[in-house]
Structures are given as structure tokens and as C-alpha cells.
PDB file of C-alpha atoms in Angstrom:
ATOM      1  CA  MET A   1      97.998 140.292 110.955  1.00 78.00           C
ATOM      2  CA  GLU A   2     101.080 142.077 112.259  1.00 86.00           C
ATOM      3  CA  LYS A   3     100.770 140.298 115.628  1.00 93.00           C
ATOM      4  CA  LEU A   4     100.596 137.025 114.203  1.00 96.00           C
ATOM      5  CA  ILE A   5     103.655 137.875 112.082  1.00 96.00           C
ATOM      6  CA  GLU A   6     105.604 138.845 115.173  1.00 96.00           C
ATOM      7  CA  ILE A   7     104.693 135.541 116.813  1.00 96.00           C
ATOM      8  CA  LEU A   8     106.136 133.655 113.937  1.00 97.00           C
ATOM      9  CA  LYS A   9     109.263 135.496 113.607  1.00 97.00           C
ATOM     10  CA  GLU A  10     110.207 134.045 116.941  1.00 96.00           C
ATOM     11  CA  PHE A  11     110.596 130.681 115.108  1.00 97.00           C
ATOM     12  CA  ASP A  12     113.756 131.850 113.341  1.00 95.00           C
ATOM     13  CA  LYS A  13     115.094 133.481 116.179  1.00 94.00           C
ATOM     14  CA  ILE A  14     115.077 130.205 118.130  1.00 94.00           C
ATOM     15  CA  ARG A  15     116.213 128.398 115.240  1.00 94.00           C
ATOM     16  CA  LYS A  16     119.383 130.683 114.701  1.00 92.00           C
ATOM     17  CA  ARG A  17     120.450 129.994 118.188  1.00 88.00           C
ATOM     18  CA  ASP A  18     120.666 126.176 117.876  1.00 86.00           C
ATOM     19  CA  VAL A  19     121.837 125.527 114.078  1.00 86.00           C
ATOM     20  CA  ASN A  20     124.812 127.903 114.522  1.00 79.00           C
ATOM     21  CA  GLU A  21     126.025 125.386 117.571  1.00 77.00           C
ATOM     22  CA  ASP A  22     128.239 122.468 116.849  1.00 77.00           C
ATOM     23  CA  LYS A  23     126.025 120.184 118.855  1.00 84.00           C
ATOM     24  CA  TRP A  24     123.234 120.617 116.430  1.00 85.00           C
ATOM     25  CA  ARG A  25     125.251 118.563 113.844  1.00 85.00           C
ATOM     26  CA  ASP A  26     125.943 115.954 116.178  1.00 87.00           C
ATOM     27  CA  LYS A  27     122.162 115.262 116.733  1.00 91.00           C
ATOM     28  CA  SER A  28     120.336 112.268 115.240  1.00 92.00           C
ATOM     29  CA  ILE A  29     117.616 113.016 112.848  1.00 93.00           C
ATOM     30  CA  GLU A  30     114.931 111.951 115.363  1.00 94.00           C
ATOM     31  CA  GLU A  31     116.489 114.440 117.942  1.00 94.00           C
ATOM     32  CA  LYS A  32     116.602 117.087 115.296  1.00 95.00           C
ATOM     33  CA  TYR A  33     112.841 116.553 114.708  1.00 96.00           C
ATOM     34  CA  GLU A  34     112.091 116.879 118.442  1.00 96.00           C
ATOM     35  CA  THR A  35     114.321 120.106 118.531  1.00 95.00           C
ATOM     36  CA  ILE A  36     112.370 121.672 115.670  1.00 96.00           C
ATOM     37  CA  ALA A  37     109.189 120.950 117.643  1.00 97.00           C
ATOM     38  CA  GLU A  38     110.560 122.898 120.430  1.00 96.00           C
ATOM     39  CA  TRP A  39     111.434 125.669 118.124  1.00 96.00           C
ATOM     40  CA  PHE A  40     108.004 126.165 117.277  1.00 98.00           C
ATOM     41  CA  ARG A  41     106.244 125.450 120.404  1.00 97.00           C
ATOM     42  CA  PRO A  42     106.350 128.952 121.848  1.00 96.00           C
ATOM     43  CA  CYS A  43     104.572 130.081 118.711  1.00 97.00           C
ATOM     44  CA  ALA A  44     102.047 127.312 118.764  1.00 97.00           C
ATOM     45  CA  GLU A  45     101.237 128.000 122.499  1.00 96.00           C
ATOM     46  CA  LYS A  46     100.573 131.835 121.598  1.00 96.00           C
ATOM     47  CA  ILE A  47      98.410 130.972 118.434  1.00 96.00           C
ATOM     48  CA  LEU A  48      96.406 128.194 120.132  1.00 96.00           C
ATOM     49  CA  CYS A  49      95.771 129.550 123.409  1.00 94.00           C
ATOM     50  CA  ASN A  50      96.181 133.399 123.252  1.00 94.00           C
ATOM     51  CA  GLY A  51      94.701 134.507 119.993  1.00 95.00           C
ATOM     52  CA  TYR A  52      92.066 133.840 117.064  1.00 95.00           C
ATOM     53  CA  PHE A  53      91.178 134.961 113.679  1.00 95.00           C
ATOM     54  CA  LEU A  54      88.256 137.614 113.406  1.00 95.00           C
ATOM     55  CA  ILE A  55      86.385 137.382 110.091  1.00 92.00           C
ATOM     56  CA  ASN A  56      84.593 140.386 109.033  1.00 90.00           C
ATOM     57  CA  GLY A  57      84.366 141.643 112.506  1.00 91.00           C
ATOM     58  CA  LYS A  58      81.391 138.932 112.998  1.00 91.00           C
ATOM     59  CA  TYR A  59      82.810 135.474 113.425  1.00 94.00           C
ATOM     60  CA  ILE A  60      85.822 134.090 115.320  1.00 95.00           C
ATOM     61  CA  ILE A  61      88.048 131.119 113.694  1.00 96.00           C
ATOM     62  CA  ASP A  62      89.248 129.504 117.034  1.00 96.00           C
ATOM     63  CA  LEU A  63      92.091 127.082 116.361  1.00 97.00           C
ATOM     64  CA  GLY A  64      92.263 123.850 118.261  1.00 96.00           C
ATOM     65  CA  ALA A  65      95.222 122.109 116.383  1.00 97.00           C
ATOM     66  CA  ILE A  66      97.933 123.091 113.948  1.00 98.00           C
ATOM     67  CA  GLU A  67     100.592 121.182 112.213  1.00 98.00           C
ATOM     68  CA  LEU A  68     104.148 122.264 111.430  1.00 98.00           C
ATOM     69  CA  TYR A  69     105.626 121.692 108.039  1.00 97.00           C
ATOM     70  CA  TYR A  70     109.381 122.438 107.823  1.00 97.00           C
ATOM     71  CA  HIS A  71     111.818 121.481 104.759  1.00 96.00           C
ATOM     72  CA  GLU A  72     115.253 122.786 104.217  1.00 95.00           C
ATOM     73  CA  GLU A  73     116.148 122.982 100.611  1.00 93.00           C
ATOM     74  CA  ASP A  74     119.938 122.706 101.077  1.00 91.00           C
ATOM     75  CA  GLY A  75     119.995 121.110 104.575  1.00 89.00           C
ATOM     76  CA  ASP A  76     119.295 117.366 105.923  1.00 91.00           C
ATOM     77  CA  ILE A  77     115.734 118.157 107.058  1.00 95.00           C
ATOM     78  CA  LYS A  78     113.308 117.161 104.389  1.00 95.00           C
ATOM     79  CA  ASP A  79     109.521 117.218 104.591  1.00 95.00           C
ATOM     80  CA  PHE A  80     108.605 115.999 101.006  1.00 93.00           C
ATOM     81  CA  ILE A  81     104.960 115.977 101.837  1.00 93.00           C
ATOM     82  CA  MET A  82     104.975 119.808 101.541  1.00 91.00           C
ATOM     83  CA  TYR A  83     103.553 121.192  98.425  1.00 86.00           C
ATOM     84  CA  HIS A  84     105.596 124.378  97.872  1.00 86.00           C
ATOM     85  CA  THR A  85     109.225 122.924  97.838  1.00 88.00           C
ATOM     86  CA  ASN A  86     111.621 122.854  94.848  1.00 86.00           C
ATOM     87  CA  ALA A  87     111.179 119.056  95.229  1.00 83.00           C
ATOM     88  CA  HIS A  88     107.886 119.152  93.497  1.00 76.00           C
ATOM     89  CA  PRO A  89     108.107 120.679  89.998  1.00 63.00           C
ATOM     90  CA  SER A  90     105.431 123.027  89.264  1.00 64.00           C
ATOM     91  CA  LYS A  91     102.791 123.120  86.471  1.00 64.00           C
ATOM     92  CA  SER A  92     102.546 126.701  86.529  1.00 67.00           C
ATOM     93  CA  ARG A  93     103.959 128.441  83.461  1.00 69.00           C
ATOM     94  CA  LEU A  94     104.867 131.287  85.555  1.00 66.00           C
ATOM     95  CA  PHE A  95     107.103 129.137  87.864  1.00 63.00           C
ATOM     96  CA  LYS A  96     108.735 127.467  84.912  1.00 60.00           C
ATOM     97  CA  LEU A  97     109.992 130.858  83.834  1.00 57.00           C
ATOM     98  CA  ASN A  98     111.886 130.717  87.226  1.00 57.00           C
ATOM     99  CA  ASN A  99     113.836 127.671  86.328  1.00 61.00           C
ATOM    100  CA  ASP A 100     110.780 125.492  87.802  1.00 62.00           C
ATOM    101  CA  ALA A 101     111.768 126.516  91.358  1.00 76.00           C
ATOM    102  CA  PHE A 102     108.881 127.438  93.739  1.00 82.00           C
ATOM    103  CA  PRO A 103     109.032 131.227  94.798  1.00 85.00           C
ATOM    104  CA  TYR A 104     109.050 131.737  98.645  1.00 89.00           C
ATOM    105  CA  TYR A 105     105.900 132.866 100.038  1.00 91.00           C
ATOM    106  CA  ASN A 106     105.788 136.323 101.498  1.00 93.00           C
ATOM    107  CA  PHE A 107     106.001 135.878 105.115  1.00 95.00           C
ATOM    108  CA  GLY A 108     102.459 135.657 106.663  1.00 94.00           C
ATOM    109  CA  SER A 109     100.959 134.434 103.505  1.00 92.00           C
ATOM    110  CA  PHE A 110      97.821 132.249 103.362  1.00 92.00           C
ATOM    111  CA  ASN A 111      98.418 129.258 101.226  1.00 90.00           C
ATOM    112  CA  LEU A 112      95.264 127.473 100.106  1.00 89.00           C
ATOM    113  CA  HIS A 113      95.849 123.985  98.737  1.00 88.00           C
ATOM    114  CA  GLN A 114      94.148 120.633  98.574  1.00 89.00           C
ATOM    115  CA  SER A 115      94.676 119.800 102.213  1.00 91.00           C
ATOM    116  CA  GLY A 116      93.375 123.065 103.644  1.00 92.00           C
ATOM    117  CA  VAL A 117      95.102 126.346 104.683  1.00 94.00           C
ATOM    118  CA  ASP A 118      98.441 127.068 105.660  1.00 95.00           C
ATOM    119  CA  VAL A 119     100.071 130.234 107.153  1.00 96.00           C
ATOM    120  CA  THR A 120     103.653 130.511 105.911  1.00 96.00           C
ATOM    121  CA  PHE A 121     106.725 131.709 107.552  1.00 97.00           C
ATOM    122  CA  GLU A 122     109.702 130.567 105.361  1.00 95.00           C
ATOM    123  CA  ASN A 123     113.024 132.196 104.759  1.00 95.00           C
ATOM    124  CA  GLU A 124     114.487 132.464 101.377  1.00 93.00           C
ATOM    125  CA  LYS A 125     117.831 133.817 102.593  1.00 94.00           C
ATOM    126  CA  LYS A 126     118.304 130.689 105.030  1.00 95.00           C
ATOM    127  CA  ARG A 127     116.756 128.446 102.224  1.00 94.00           C
ATOM    128  CA  TYR A 128     114.089 126.747 104.380  1.00 95.00           C
ATOM    129  CA  ARG A 129     110.185 126.436 103.830  1.00 96.00           C
ATOM    130  CA  ALA A 130     107.988 126.612 106.849  1.00 97.00           C
ATOM    131  CA  SER A 131     104.232 126.797 107.463  1.00 97.00           C
ATOM    132  CA  PHE A 132     101.494 125.543 109.852  1.00 98.00           C
ATOM    133  CA  LEU A 133      98.331 123.929 108.668  1.00 97.00           C
ATOM    134  CA  ILE A 134      95.076 124.739 110.424  1.00 97.00           C
ATOM    135  CA  ARG A 135      94.179 121.199 111.343  1.00 97.00           C
ATOM    136  CA  SER A 136      91.386 121.695 113.671  1.00 97.00           C
ATOM    137  CA  TYR A 137      89.060 124.834 114.602  1.00 97.00           C
ATOM    138  CA  ARG A 138      85.802 126.095 115.251  1.00 96.00           C
ATOM    139  CA  VAL A 139      83.661 128.980 114.371  1.00 96.00           C
ATOM    140  CA  LEU A 140      82.118 131.251 116.952  1.00 95.00           C
ATOM    141  CA  GLU A 141      79.664 134.120 116.941  1.00 93.00           C
ATOM    142  CA  THR A 142      81.273 137.299 118.417  1.00 92.00           C
ATOM    143  CA  GLU A 143      80.052 140.945 119.561  1.00 86.00           C
ATOM    144  CA  ASN A 144      82.410 143.672 118.922  1.00 86.00           C
ATOM    145  CA  GLY A 145      85.175 141.219 118.041  1.00 87.00           C
ATOM    146  CA  MET A 146      85.319 139.800 121.723  1.00 91.00           C
ATOM    147  CA  TYR A 147      85.794 136.166 122.608  1.00 89.00           C
ATOM    148  CA  PRO A 148      82.660 134.690 124.083  1.00 89.00           C
ATOM    149  CA  LYS A 149      82.716 134.106 127.879  1.00 85.00           C
ATOM    150  CA  THR A 150      80.842 130.838 127.428  1.00 83.00           C
ATOM    151  CA  VAL A 151      81.546 128.425 124.534  1.00 86.00           C
ATOM    152  CA  SER A 152      80.186 124.885 123.988  1.00 90.00           C
ATOM    153  CA  VAL A 153      80.898 124.470 120.120  1.00 94.00           C
ATOM    154  CA  LYS A 154      83.104 121.458 119.243  1.00 96.00           C
ATOM    155  CA  TYR A 155      86.139 121.733 117.129  1.00 95.00           C
ATOM    156  CA  ASP A 156      85.958 120.584 113.302  1.00 96.00           C
ATOM    157  CA  PRO A 157      88.874 118.318 112.658  1.00 95.00           C
ATOM    158  CA  HIS A 158      88.301 118.424 108.646  1.00 95.00           C
ATOM    159  CA  SER A 159      91.019 120.991 107.531  1.00 94.00           C
ATOM    160  CA  THR A 160      89.411 121.463 104.152  1.00 94.00           C
ATOM    161  CA  HIS A 161      86.019 122.885 105.759  1.00 95.00           C
ATOM    162  CA  ILE A 162      87.927 126.157 106.465  1.00 94.00           C
ATOM    163  CA  PHE A 163      87.566 127.368 103.081  1.00 92.00           C
ATOM    164  CA  ASP A 164      83.926 127.841 103.517  1.00 91.00           C
ATOM    165  CA  ASP A 165      84.289 129.360 106.981  1.00 92.00           C
ATOM    166  CA  MET A 166      87.191 131.351 106.623  1.00 91.00           C
ATOM    167  CA  PHE A 167      86.762 132.904 103.163  1.00 85.00           C
ATOM    168  CA  TYR A 168      82.821 132.886 103.104  1.00 82.00           C
ATOM    169  CA  GLY A 169      83.163 136.448 101.738  1.00 75.00           C
ATOM    170  CA  GLY A 170      85.279 135.499  98.907  1.00 75.00           C
ATOM    171  CA  ILE A 171      88.582 136.678  97.876  1.00 73.00           C
ATOM    172  CA  THR A 172      87.907 139.665  95.452  1.00 70.00           C
ATOM    173  CA  LEU A 173      89.619 142.654  94.252  1.00 67.00           C
ATOM    174  CA  ASN A 174      87.710 145.268  96.163  1.00 70.00           C
ATOM    175  CA  GLY A 175      88.329 143.461  99.604  1.00 66.00           C
ATOM    176  CA  GLY A 176      86.293 140.418 100.184  1.00 69.00           C
ATOM    177  CA  THR A 177      86.867 138.734 103.381  1.00 78.00           C
ATOM    178  CA  GLU A 178      88.621 140.752 106.233  1.00 86.00           C
ATOM    179  CA  ILE A 179      90.837 138.606 108.304  1.00 90.00           C
ATOM    180  CA  LEU A 180      92.338 140.018 111.669  1.00 93.00           C
ATOM    181  CA  TRP A 181      94.485 138.357 114.224  1.00 95.00           C
ATOM    182  CA  ILE A 182      93.415 139.123 117.714  1.00 94.00           C
ATOM    183  CA  PRO A 183      96.104 138.299 120.229  1.00 92.00           C
ATOM    184  CA  THR A 184      94.325 138.745 123.476  1.00 84.00           C
ATOM    185  CA  GLY A 185      90.914 138.056 125.087  1.00 78.00           C
ATOM    186  CA  LYS A 186      90.870 134.250 124.834  1.00 82.00           C
ATOM    187  CA  PRO A 187      91.252 132.155 127.881  1.00 78.00           C
ATOM    188  CA  GLY A 188      94.646 130.432 128.158  1.00 79.00           C
ATOM    189  CA  GLY A 189      95.244 126.732 128.156  1.00 87.00           C
ATOM    190  CA  GLU A 190      97.805 124.033 127.577  1.00 93.00           C
ATOM    191  CA  ILE A 191      98.949 122.345 124.389  1.00 96.00           C
ATOM    192  CA  GLU A 192     100.382 118.766 123.719  1.00 97.00           C
ATOM    193  CA  LEU A 193     102.774 117.585 121.138  1.00 97.00           C
ATOM    194  CA  LEU A 194     101.512 114.757 118.649  1.00 97.00           C
ATOM    195  CA  GLU A 195     102.290 113.333 115.451  1.00 96.00           C
ATOM    196  CA  ARG A 196     100.801 114.870 112.311  1.00 96.00           C
ATOM    197  CA  ILE A 197      97.674 113.390 111.020  1.00 94.00           C
ATOM    198  CA  ASN A 198      97.665 110.925 107.999  1.00 92.00           C
ATOM    199  CA  VAL A 199     101.470 111.870 107.145  1.00 94.00           C
ATOM    200  CA  ALA A 200     103.486 108.857 105.749  1.00 94.00           C
ATOM    201  CA  VAL A 201     107.434 108.619 105.742  1.00 95.00           C
ATOM    202  CA  TYR A 202     108.956 109.694 102.208  1.00 93.00           C
ATOM    203  CA  GLU A 203     111.901 107.976 100.812  1.00 90.00           C
ATOM    204  CA  LYS A 204     112.078 110.883  98.087  1.00 86.00           C
ATOM    205  CA  PRO A 205     109.525 113.318  96.672  1.00 84.00           C
ATOM    206  CA  ASN A 206     106.221 111.674  95.633  1.00 84.00           C
ATOM    207  CA  VAL A 207     107.451 108.120  96.773  1.00 89.00           C
ATOM    208  CA  LYS A 208     106.000 107.016 100.207  1.00 91.00           C
ATOM    209  CA  LYS A 209     107.896 104.270 102.182  1.00 93.00           C
ATOM    210  CA  GLU A 210     105.827 101.197 101.454  1.00 93.00           C
ATOM    211  CA  ILE A 211     105.975  98.505 104.081  1.00 92.00           C
ATOM    212  CA  LEU A 212     104.881  94.776 103.404  1.00 92.00           C
ATOM    213  CA  ILE A 213     102.750  93.698 106.475  1.00 90.00           C
ATOM    214  CA  SER A 214      99.444  91.949 107.027  1.00 85.00           C
ATOM    215  CA  GLU A 215      96.127  93.475 107.990  1.00 89.00           C
ATOM    216  CA  LYS A 216      96.558  91.935 111.589  1.00 87.00           C
ATOM    217  CA  GLU A 217      99.956  93.608 111.859  1.00 89.00           C
ATOM    218  CA  TYR A 218      98.522  97.009 110.758  1.00 88.00           C
ATOM    219  CA  SER A 219      98.396  99.731 113.491  1.00 90.00           C
ATOM    220  CA  LYS A 220      97.167 103.214 113.222  1.00 88.00           C
ATOM    221  CA  ALA A 221      99.779 104.629 115.536  1.00 91.00           C
ATOM    222  CA  LYS A 222     102.679 103.240 113.152  1.00 92.00           C
ATOM    223  CA  HIS A 223     101.266 102.902 109.789  1.00 94.00           C
ATOM    224  CA  ILE A 224      99.236 104.673 107.066  1.00 91.00           C
ATOM    225  CA  LYS A 225      96.823 102.577 105.038  1.00 91.00           C
ATOM    226  CA  THR A 226      95.924 103.725 101.428  1.00 89.00           C
ATOM    227  CA  ASN A 227      94.214 101.589  98.852  1.00 87.00           C
ATOM    228  CA  LYS A 228      95.187  98.462 100.586  1.00 86.00           C
ATOM    229  CA  LYS A 229      98.885  99.506 100.704  1.00 92.00           C
ATOM    230  CA  TYR A 230     100.541 100.190 103.977  1.00 94.00           C
ATOM    231  CA  TYR A 231     102.961 102.586 104.487  1.00 95.00           C
ATOM    232  CA  GLU A 232     105.157 103.703 107.639  1.00 94.00           C
ATOM    233  CA  ARG A 233     103.805 106.752 109.435  1.00 95.00           C
ATOM    234  CA  ASP A 234     105.765 109.788 110.060  1.00 95.00           C
ATOM    235  CA  LEU A 235     106.265 110.027 113.852  1.00 96.00           C
ATOM    236  CA  ARG A 236     107.570 113.664 113.923  1.00 96.00           C
ATOM    237  CA  PRO A 237     105.941 115.454 116.942  1.00 97.00           C
ATOM    238  CA  TRP A 238     104.848 118.411 114.680  1.00 98.00           C
ATOM    239  CA  ARG A 239     101.162 118.397 115.579  1.00 98.00           C
ATOM    240  CA  PHE A 240     100.417 121.269 118.371  1.00 98.00           C
ATOM    241  CA  GLN A 241      97.086 120.633 119.851  1.00 97.00           C
ATOM    242  CA  ILE A 242      95.167 122.143 122.928  1.00 96.00           C
ATOM    243  CA  LYS A 243      94.821 119.564 125.677  1.00 94.00           C
ATOM    244  CA  ASN A 244      91.365 117.731 126.081  1.00 91.00           C
ATOM    245  CA  ILE A 245      89.978 119.101 122.912  1.00 90.00           C
ATOM    246  CA  VAL A 246      86.672 118.198 121.981  1.00 90.00           C
ATOM    247  CA  GLU A 247      86.051 117.451 118.305  1.00 90.00           C
ATOM    248  CA  GLU A 248      82.958 116.762 116.144  1.00 87.00           C
TER     249      GLU A 248
END
């Protein structure tokens, strides 16, 4: 996993270059969202096009799409849909001993939650949370850990399915599933930046921005529909996806 950690460290290096300049403070919030996408783009290109997870030396988890989640505890960039921020009081008794603040994950941790699996790369010193959700992937059989020369398997867009595929050996005290990051051997490709799937705008923690529209006015490109209520869709370009991906 060391190679993947090195890739994710590039995000902070690029971020540091921009946030220390006066022009960063003059940007609109939409411009900042686009700039943050560009901070992560070099990482996403390497993750999606130049590497893969090797599971127990037998199977490859080949990523087709990942989504960035980024929240500043003290800054003006908020991403209230994230589970692990101080904006979401924890129910854990252990966290309550820490003044109910979420601890920062160790860099490169897997965060398993109700929406799937995140890989974290947050920074406690600079007070920001960051992770990418594995949004789309496929499972490939491998010989000697090598990427297959011919692949016809479609990508699975259901992010929660990855629990069974990535951790099929369980997580146990004596090892369980062995997960390695293999940075080479996969054919290159191009990525595109899109909006994250099913993410609404939040006015504050746990409160989505509800809008009053008719069914005729509803648009999947602009709105989220849940239980006959409509919400404004979050249009940050924080989904990174291989171009021309074929999903199930």
C-alpha cells in the first residue's frame, strides 16, 4: 500500500501550493470546488489508469470510478455528507471521551461505512478531512498478480458490493484478507470529471437543501428525489471516472 500512499500525498503538496496564495481567497466557492478537483486529478489518473488492488494474490479489484470527499473543519469548504467530520456527533463512547470529536484516520486507512469503502488521506495538522469512495469497480482473476491481457468484464456501479469482493477473506486478528496496491501493469486510459452520484446540497449538517418543484420540473441532472421530496443536487465535479466505462 506504500505506493498508493505516495500517490495520495501528492494531493497535499498541490493543495499547499494554492491555499497559500492570495488569489485562493478571492475565488468564488464554485471556483474553489473546481480547483480542488484539479488538486486530486493527478492522483485519480494514477489510481484509475495505472494501478489496481491485488486481493490475496488471486483477484484484482480494478477501479472504474472514484469520488472525492473533502471537508475543512476550520475553512470555508464544507462537505456535510461525509460521515467522519466533527459536524456529525459520534455515537461511539470512545469518541465521546475525545470531546465528541472524530479522530483523524491514519493516512491510507480503509473506512468502511454504509455507502461503501473509502480510502482516507486527511491531515489533522491542517484540519481537513479527505477520502475517496470506490464508486465503481470490477473483479478480475489473475495469474501471478498480473493484470490480464484481455478483459471483457463490466464494472459494478454498486459501491456497497465491494465489501464481499474486497474482504471476502474477512478481517481477522491473524491476517484475513491481504490487500496490496500494484502500481503498474494496467493499460493506460483517460478519465473524465463528473458530479458525484446521489449527493444533495446540504444547508447544514444533516439538513439537505429542499426545493419545491413539480414532478414535471424534476431533472436528474439538477435534483435529487427522495421519498417524494426534491433536493438540489451537489454539482461539484468530484467524481473521477474512466472514459467510456461499461457498467453492469
